[in-house]
Amino acid sequence: MAQEKKKKSGAKAAAAVRKSGGARRAKTPQSGGAGRGTDPARVRAILKGLDEAYPSATCALKHDNAFQLLIATILSAQCTDERVNQVTATLFPKYPNPKAFAYANPSELEREIRPTGFFRNKTKSIMGASKKIVEEFHGEVPKTMEELLTLPGVARKTANVVLGTAFGIAAGVVVDTHVLRLSERLDLTKNTDPKKVEQDLMKVIPQDRWILFSHQLIWHGRRVCVARKPRCVECNLERLCYSKDKTN
Ligand code: SF4
């Protein structure tokens, strides 16, 4: 029944695309790097499909405030959210604020976050970012992209996670490994560099959808459009997708 519903919604979305001229016949993309499939009707159909499949997609990293989300996001590099949540369950009670992390014992912190991988670099980033927050931002996580990017270990992906999820500020689109892969498969970009992919997505996705779109794509990438063998038979975007990675 659910499968049938998915098929129907996929067919509806595909019909919208056909009506608008078809994804393959999309007019000139809105940016030099955007994929062929950026026809507005097709993009709307993709967003609709994502809304139907993941109406309440959100960040899987457990946190109570913006600072905890920042730390969890730094820890999530090359690590699963599940593993990060296991580590932060004991880490956050022990280090309850930026000051506690800023002046932590580095070798102790390294040991505690070791299960998340790259623990030496992550310790440097966490302590460096916390110190800067204490000393230059009065103990509060800054709310602008420019300021966040001055924190050690924070690049656009982390800044977008914090701004979007903790503050509801749509300054950009989170481009992690899932968003990168799915943007390419859904032909929303021709680029492979995360910064360029983000710029392409910012041009084709309406700004009021940036935050939810990132979460939805991440959920879709984890549950259906997985890296090795995407489960296209379960995918409600199947009729809108002409990726070479599609499976039967
Ligand atoms: S049809 Fe397959 S490759 Fe395309 S988005 Fe769906 S799961 Fe991914």
PDB file of N, CA and C and ligand atoms in Angstrom, residues 182 185-186 220 224-226 230-243 245-247, ligand 1:
ATOM      1  N   LEU A 182      23.852  12.961  -3.295  1.00  0.00           N
ATOM      2  CA  LEU A 182      22.486  13.044  -3.815  1.00  0.00           C
ATOM      3  C   LEU A 182      22.297  14.228  -4.769  1.00  0.00           C
ATOM      4  N   ARG A 185      23.505  12.849  -7.956  1.00  0.00           N
ATOM      5  CA  ARG A 185      22.590  11.846  -8.516  1.00  0.00           C
ATOM      6  C   ARG A 185      21.294  12.486  -9.025  1.00  0.00           C
ATOM      7  N   LEU A 186      20.850  13.505  -8.319  1.00  0.00           N
ATOM      8  CA  LEU A 186      19.595  14.161  -8.738  1.00  0.00           C
ATOM      9  C   LEU A 186      19.849  15.259  -9.763  1.00  0.00           C
ATOM     10  N   HIS A 220      17.406  10.928   3.355  1.00  0.00           N
ATOM     11  CA  HIS A 220      17.207  10.108   2.159  1.00  0.00           C
ATOM     12  C   HIS A 220      18.493   9.344   1.826  1.00  0.00           C
ATOM     13  N   VAL A 224      17.634   5.509   1.960  1.00  0.00           N
ATOM     14  CA  VAL A 224      17.245   4.969   0.649  1.00  0.00           C
ATOM     15  C   VAL A 224      18.362   5.119  -0.392  1.00  0.00           C
ATOM     16  N   CYS A 225      18.806   6.341  -0.610  1.00  0.00           N
ATOM     17  CA  CYS A 225      19.799   6.589  -1.660  1.00  0.00           C
ATOM     18  C   CYS A 225      21.205   6.426  -1.078  1.00  0.00           C
ATOM     19  N   VAL A 226      21.454   5.200  -0.596  1.00  0.00           N
ATOM     20  CA  VAL A 226      22.725   4.921   0.077  1.00  0.00           C
ATOM     21  C   VAL A 226      23.872   4.900  -0.943  1.00  0.00           C
ATOM     22  N   PRO A 230      22.055   2.123  -4.128  1.00  0.00           N
ATOM     23  CA  PRO A 230      20.836   2.847  -3.749  1.00  0.00           C
ATOM     24  C   PRO A 230      19.595   1.969  -3.916  1.00  0.00           C
ATOM     25  N   ARG A 231      18.648   2.127  -2.970  1.00  0.00           N
ATOM     26  CA  ARG A 231      17.431   1.307  -3.013  1.00  0.00           C
ATOM     27  C   ARG A 231      16.355   2.015  -3.838  1.00  0.00           C
ATOM     28  N   CYS A 232      16.597   2.061  -5.139  1.00  0.00           N
ATOM     29  CA  CYS A 232      15.735   2.855  -6.027  1.00  0.00           C
ATOM     30  C   CYS A 232      14.295   2.362  -6.053  1.00  0.00           C
ATOM     31  N   VAL A 233      14.118   1.071  -5.809  1.00  0.00           N
ATOM     32  CA  VAL A 233      12.766   0.530  -5.833  1.00  0.00           C
ATOM     33  C   VAL A 233      11.913   1.115  -4.699  1.00  0.00           C
ATOM     34  N   GLU A 234      12.577   1.577  -3.634  1.00  0.00           N
ATOM     35  CA  GLU A 234      11.856   2.164  -2.493  1.00  0.00           C
ATOM     36  C   GLU A 234      11.796   3.690  -2.582  1.00  0.00           C
ATOM     37  N   CYS A 235      12.370   4.254  -3.634  1.00  0.00           N
ATOM     38  CA  CYS A 235      12.568   5.709  -3.691  1.00  0.00           C
ATOM     39  C   CYS A 235      11.398   6.428  -4.368  1.00  0.00           C
ATOM     40  N   ASN A 236      10.826   7.415  -3.676  1.00  0.00           N
ATOM     41  CA  ASN A 236       9.692   8.123  -4.283  1.00  0.00           C
ATOM     42  C   ASN A 236      10.156   9.232  -5.244  1.00  0.00           C
ATOM     43  N   LEU A 237      11.469   9.345  -5.433  1.00  0.00           N
ATOM     44  CA  LEU A 237      11.979  10.305  -6.424  1.00  0.00           C
ATOM     45  C   LEU A 237      12.421   9.574  -7.689  1.00  0.00           C
ATOM     46  N   GLU A 238      12.164   8.277  -7.733  1.00  0.00           N
ATOM     47  CA  GLU A 238      12.711   7.437  -8.804  1.00  0.00           C
ATOM     48  C   GLU A 238      12.367   7.967 -10.197  1.00  0.00           C
ATOM     49  N   ARG A 239      11.139   8.404 -10.377  1.00  0.00           N
ATOM     50  CA  ARG A 239      10.728   8.863 -11.709  1.00  0.00           C
ATOM     51  C   ARG A 239      11.332  10.218 -12.079  1.00  0.00           C
ATOM     52  N   LEU A 240      11.903  10.878 -11.082  1.00  0.00           N
ATOM     53  CA  LEU A 240      12.529  12.175 -11.348  1.00  0.00           C
ATOM     54  C   LEU A 240      14.041  12.041 -11.502  1.00  0.00           C
ATOM     55  N   CYS A 241      14.537  10.835 -11.281  1.00  0.00           N
ATOM     56  CA  CYS A 241      15.981  10.621 -11.196  1.00  0.00           C
ATOM     57  C   CYS A 241      16.494   9.880 -12.419  1.00  0.00           C
ATOM     58  N   TYR A 242      17.561  10.381 -13.013  1.00  0.00           N
ATOM     59  CA  TYR A 242      18.155   9.651 -14.129  1.00  0.00           C
ATOM     60  C   TYR A 242      19.650   9.466 -13.882  1.00  0.00           C
ATOM     61  N   SER A 243      19.969   9.156 -12.622  1.00  0.00           N
ATOM     62  CA  SER A 243      21.356   8.918 -12.259  1.00  0.00           C
ATOM     63  C   SER A 243      21.872   7.614 -12.870  1.00  0.00           C
ATOM     64  N   ASP A 245      23.729   5.737 -11.363  1.00  0.00           N
ATOM     65  CA  ASP A 245      23.847   4.807 -10.244  1.00  0.00           C
ATOM     66  C   ASP A 245      22.539   4.076  -9.941  1.00  0.00           C
ATOM     67  N   LYS A 246      21.473   4.397 -10.676  1.00  0.00           N
ATOM     68  CA  LYS A 246      20.183   3.801 -10.365  1.00  0.00           C
ATOM     69  C   LYS A 246      20.231   2.272 -10.451  1.00  0.00           C
ATOM     70  N   THR A 247      19.507   1.620  -9.533  1.00  0.00           N
ATOM     71  CA  THR A 247      19.439   0.160  -9.539  1.00  0.00           C
ATOM     72  C   THR A 247      17.999  -0.260  -9.831  1.00  0.00           C
TER      73      THR A 247
HETATM   74  S1  SF4 B   1      16.171   6.694  -7.825  1.00  0.00           S
HETATM   75 FE1  SF4 B   1      17.900   5.692  -6.819  1.00  0.00          FE
HETATM   76  S2  SF4 B   1      19.698   6.913  -7.330  1.00  0.00           S
HETATM   77 FE2  SF4 B   1      17.879   8.166  -7.771  1.00  0.00          FE
HETATM   78  S3  SF4 B   1      17.515   9.352  -5.878  1.00  0.00           S
HETATM   79 FE3  SF4 B   1      16.288   7.493  -5.743  1.00  0.00          FE
HETATM   80  S4  SF4 B   1      17.547   6.010  -4.636  1.00  0.00           S
HETATM   81 FE4  SF4 B   1      18.892   7.664  -5.362  1.00  0.00          FE
END
